[in-house]
Structure formats: structure tokens, C-alpha cells
Amino acid sequence: MHKKLSLTPYLFLTPALLVIAVFVLYPILAVIYYSFTDYDIVTAPQWVGLANYQHLLRDATFWLALRHSLLYLIVTPTLIILSILLAIAVNRKLPGIQVFRALYYLPAVSGSIAVGITWRWLFDTQGGLLNGLLIWLGLLKEPVQWLSEPAFTLPIAMLLTIWMGVGYYMVIFLAGLQNIPEELYDAAMIDGCNNLQKHWYVSLPGLRPQITFVAVISSLAALKVFDEIYVLTLRSGGVLDSGVTMVFMLWKEAFRLTHAGYASAIALVLLAITLVFSVMNIRLQERDTGAV
Amino acid sequence: MRTKIFALLIVTSILLGACASAATPAPVEQAPATIKETVVVKQTEIVQQTQVVEKIVEVTPTPGPNPEAVIEGVEPNAELTLWTFWLSPTFDDYIRSTIARFEQTYPGVKVKWEDHQVTFLDDYRNAFAAGNAPDVANLSDTEGWVREFAQKDLLLNLSDNLPQEVIDQYYPGLFNLQLVDGKSYQVPWYQAVAVELINKQLYEEQAGLTADEFPTTFENFPELCQTIKDETGTLCDLRIAYTDILRDMAYQGGVDVFDTDTQKFTFDSPEAVAWLQMYVDMVKAGTLDRNALLQEDRVGLDLFTSGRAAFYQTGPQLIREVRNNNPGMYGYLAVQPAPVGKSGALNPTSMAMSIKADTPYPKAAMALAVFMTNPRSQLEFSKLVGIYPSTPASYDDPFFTQAPVAIEDQARPIAKDIISKQADIVPEYPMPADVNEFVRQAVESALYNNVPAQQALSDAVAEANALIAE
């Protein structure tokens, strides 16, 4: 039996497809094209073939940025562990627990620029809260210049990412916990589990879909980190490029040094890395859920 | 009873009368308007000069040639776009009144004004990419913006297009800033005079120093910063302009950074090493606030404004930020001339007006750029804020010879002398942004990674020379 082709669904799809074509597809194709050109934004791009990619291989800053971006993935397991612990802590029927949940969620809805500026004050050399506290406790004699100390740039940025993300992921895990049937916990108690074992044997397996989901989105966010570095280092990338990540380098090459062609090549490499991570995560998710 | 009703009627009528008079007040005689003293400015308008321009009153133009109409052959009915850098909303009235005067001077020409702020440079680049760059733009000479766009043939060569008598109205050292192939692509606008702002509470009361004896050269800074740290526990708020480090090296250290004959970089000379070593020694001694050293001006200014630095070099026009943000410290401010580097030259802090090369109205655009920067316009601007004109004629006004009252005006009587001596001593060299990256990495390696200053600079010179040879 021959099925008649209907144009109606395609007509309904057309507006959305047009928007995607203009704002997603065209920029992607443009970036692919620019990555093979010498383009300074203000004058016409010049075709240079693979020169940008060859330069990437020789560019020490690119490898440093790649290393920093991969190192930044440390935030993913940290976020998962802290968010689960926090979700378990607030998954109780206590008076006022909603207030605590809202407070933990607050950083997630705060603007990253405002939060970054606040964190700069915390780590400020003269008058910063951390230095003041450490000196008051007698642990420091002189203030430490935290934000211009290369060893501290990435860890401080990671702490900021974790602080901002933990409340958001907590909500996801909280929803997961509340979907676990109470009977399973009762059965575990009857079997002699203590509180820790109860969560180890019931909560964690029950949260596996959420863990996979959070792992995917938080690792992708970590690979694309920019705001934290931008604000904490005041657009410099940190002393000795100690905070330069892939996206920060991309931004700097495009808008500071006007190497938009080279920045496009970096963007495509980042896209490839992100795709690999996404595919890995999806495969893991499929394995966990038993999907084929 | 009748008496009571009558009394009630009387009371009611009184109340109604009162209500009626409250609801419909009798016309009040208009109070006579306060007549402020006004200054009649040539022929087109009257501008009251107080802290901000308060009012613009148009008067009938007097007949005769307009001395401000200095460009001939302006395209009729030209429609120009003008971009300024971070002047709105504080100076909206000034900009609008100047544009209005321009439109009266060149009838038929219309100006559309936009002020762009922190994203100015990105916006300007994107505007060229989109083909809608403004005809006239307020570019920064100091940040190297003019040269960036002129080197790409995007700006109009003003050395060859402006009449000589117009060029002559500017200080030569300022008209010849940011030359490309020996040609100027800008007319200089307002200037800042670099001064040292001193927090007397820290500098005098705590450190026991005297503001009037502030060092006149950079060589004294290591000792000064050590004293301040020892006595006050605060760090020195020095800054290397991280977007153009070679400029600071040239002015402060007297370094010849580029040899125009051989087209090679030379910033690894003994003078350059000595300049860098001074900063290395101060970082090692822990007397500098590293957060401000290779950062934007804003960081250092905030440190100073919040009372955490004994002194800071900036323009006097930014004293208003101290006054607004920390009024308590304003009373403890002292201002001293900024130290002169080994070059002996003064580094211009200059804003400019440039014109895009492919404007359909080159004459009108030049007329606008010149009008905004002419002696009268700049004089009026100077009266609003502590900036200084690039035109010698502006200084003929008694305003510049009056004894200053406010601390932010202390540089006014010496401004002409300073501005007239400012000159660009850094030669044009290719790929400045890329070269600056090599220099920044070299300087940071020496400051924070224990790489010897000589080695760091020699490596950067080799990289920079290799880059421009490609």
C-alpha cells in the first residue's frame, strides 16, 4: 500500500528549521570555513589551507590550554559526590528544609560575573576574607597573592565552579532520591543495613541515571569553562597563562589578537573533543540502562 | 432647631468652601526664574559652564563666515555616524550641544551619535566586518587602536587629506601619534596628564614620607616601595600596560625596542634588561601588588580608591572616582607629577578621532572630526572635566591660567607645558598584538618563573623577529 506523502508536517517544521539553519547550521559551517583561513574579523579571510591546524600542533599555549581543560574535569566527580551528599542531607521531612534547599540552590541562579567578582574579594591580597582569616588564625604572617599565584588559578576557578554547580545538581539528585520507593530502604533496614550501607546499596544504584546525566552535562560544562576564568583573572587568563583553558584561548585568539581563523580551528578541535565525551557518556548511559 | 440647622448650613458651607479652594488652587504667580550668568559663545549658542552643561540656548546666527567651518567642499546632505568611547551619560549634554553646533556650522549635514563602552573595540571590529563602521570614531591612541586599523587600510589618511592650516592647530607631537608609513590617521582629541595620586594617610602619616618629595624618576621606586611595605604593610600599586608593554619599556626604561632600518626587534638590550630587572627585584622583595601589575588600569585604581595603596599613577580626570567612591579619602589626596622615565619623554595618554577610509562623505567626516577637536570644542570639554586639549589655542583661555581650587585641577596650570612635550617615541612595527604576547610571556616568566631577565627577553626577541620574518 502506497503511503501518500504529506507536506503538512514539513511546513510546520520549516520555521524552526529556518531558525536552526540561520543561528546554528550557518555559524558551524562558517567556523569550519574560517578555520582554513587567515581571518582578522575586519578584512576578508584569506585561504591558508591547513596552516591553522599545523600551527595548533606547534603552539605550546594550545597544549597548555588543552591540559587545563582536561584537568578541569576533576570538578565532575567532585560535583557528583558533593551533590549526592547534599541531596541526601536535604531529603528529609524536617521543618524549614525547603529554606535550606533554596539556599543551596541560590548560587546556581546567581550571575556568574557577580559571583566571580565576589570571589575575587574573598581571595583579594589586601583586605580579602581568606587572607584576613588565615592571618587572624596565625597561619599566615603575610597575605598571599592568591589570584596572581599560578598554582592557585585553576583550583580557585574549580572551587567556584563547584560552589555554583553543587546546588543545581543537588536538585537533580533530590528528584532521583524521591523516586526511590521507600520500601527498598525498609527492606535494607530489615536486612541489617546501617544508614551508610542503606545509601550505598539503595540510593546510589537508584541514582544511576541521574549520575550518568550529571556526568555528561557537568563534564561538557567543565570542558567549556570560560566565565570563571574570565572574571577571576580579569580577562588575562592568569599569570603565566595558568588559567588558560580551551575556550578562554579561543576567546583571546579571536577577540584580543583578532586571529579569528585560528580561533575557529581551536573551536573545531574543542567540538571534536566534546563529541568524543558525549559519545562516551551516551554509551555508558545505554550500558547502564541496558539499552541496545 | 432652626438655629441648629442654620449653624449646620453655615459650617457645611465653610467646609465646602475650604474644600473647593483646596481642590482648585488660585493661580500662583510664577516665581521669577533665576537668571544665571551666561557666556555668549561666538554666534550660535549660549552654554552655561558649571559642573555639567546645564542648558543650551539657540540664538540667531550672526552674519559672516563661521571660523569653525574650516573644511571646504563638504558633501551636501551628508549623514554621518559618530561613535564615542565611554562618554555617555556623563557628557551627553556636551556631545549633543557640540553636534548641534556642528550641524549649524555645516547646514544640511546630519550626525547620528552612538556611545560605546566596554565593548567598543569589539563593536568597532564587528562593524567593519559587517560593512557598517561609523564614519567618525573616537579611537584611543594610547591603546594602539589607531595603528591597528590604519595598518589594515581601514582609516583615512589625514596627513594627505586635511588642509595644512587645520593640521597646524594641533600640537605636532600629538598629530603625529601612531603614524603608519609616516602618515597620520587621526586627529588628536582630549589628553590626560599622568599624575601620581597620593593617599597622604598612608604615605605621610603612616610611612613618614612627604608627598611633595615624591620620586621624579622610576629608579627610586624599589626603595620607596620597600619603605611603604615596612611602615604600612601595604603593597605598591604599580602597573605595566599589559596591552603594550614595549611602550612602557621605551618610556620608562629608555629602551629602543625596534630598529626601523633593519626591521628587527631590539628589546633585549642592557637597558631593557635593567628595566625588567627592576620589576623582578620588587616582585621578589614582595613589595608589589601582583594583582595590579599586569592588569587593566581599573584594578590599580580600585586598589587605590579603596585605600589599600599609598599612591597610583593615573589621569586627574579619574580623581572624580575617588571623590565619588571614597569621599572620606578625597580629603587626604595629594597630586604630584608622574615620574619621568629614562627616555626623558612623556608618554601621551591621548584620545583621537579617526575616519573610516571608505566613508561616502570624506569631507563631512573630516569636518566633524576636526570640529569635535577644534580649540573651542576642546576648551568647553576641559571646563567640564580634568582633561586637556590637543590644540595650543585652547590654552589661551584664562581658564588655564586661573589658580586651581579642586585637587583634580592641580595639573591645569602646568598642563600646556606637559602636553606640548608629549611625543610618540615608539616606532611603528608590524603585528603589535602578537609581539606583545611574546613580550608579556617573557616578562611574566622573569617575574614569576625565575627565568633570568636577559634570557626571557632574548627569547622573546627571537620569537618576534621570526614572526615578522614569516
Coordinates of C-alpha atoms in Angstrom, one line a residue, chain A residues 79 82-88 90 100-105 165-177 214:
Chain A
L79 CA 30.4 17.8 41.9
L82 CA 29.0 16.6 46.9
S83 CA 25.7 17.0 45.2
I84 CA 24.6 13.5 46.2
L85 CA 25.7 14.0 49.8
L86 CA 23.8 17.3 49.9
A87 CA 20.7 15.8 48.3
I88 CA 20.7 13.0 50.9
V90 CA 18.1 17.7 52.5
F100 CA 17.9 25.0 53.1
R101 CA 17.1 23.6 49.6
A102 CA 16.5 27.1 48.3
L103 CA 19.7 28.4 49.9
Y104 CA 21.8 25.6 48.4
Y105 CA 20.3 26.3 45.0
G165 CA 27.0 23.9 40.4
V166 CA 26.5 21.9 43.5
G167 CA 23.0 23.3 44.3
Y168 CA 21.8 22.7 40.8
Y169 CA 22.9 19.1 40.6
M170 CA 21.6 18.6 44.2
V171 CA 18.1 19.3 42.9
I172 CA 18.5 16.6 40.2
F173 CA 19.7 14.1 42.7
L174 CA 17.0 15.1 45.1
A175 CA 14.4 14.3 42.5
G176 CA 16.1 11.0 41.9
L177 CA 16.1 10.1 45.6
V214 CA 25.1 14.8 35.6

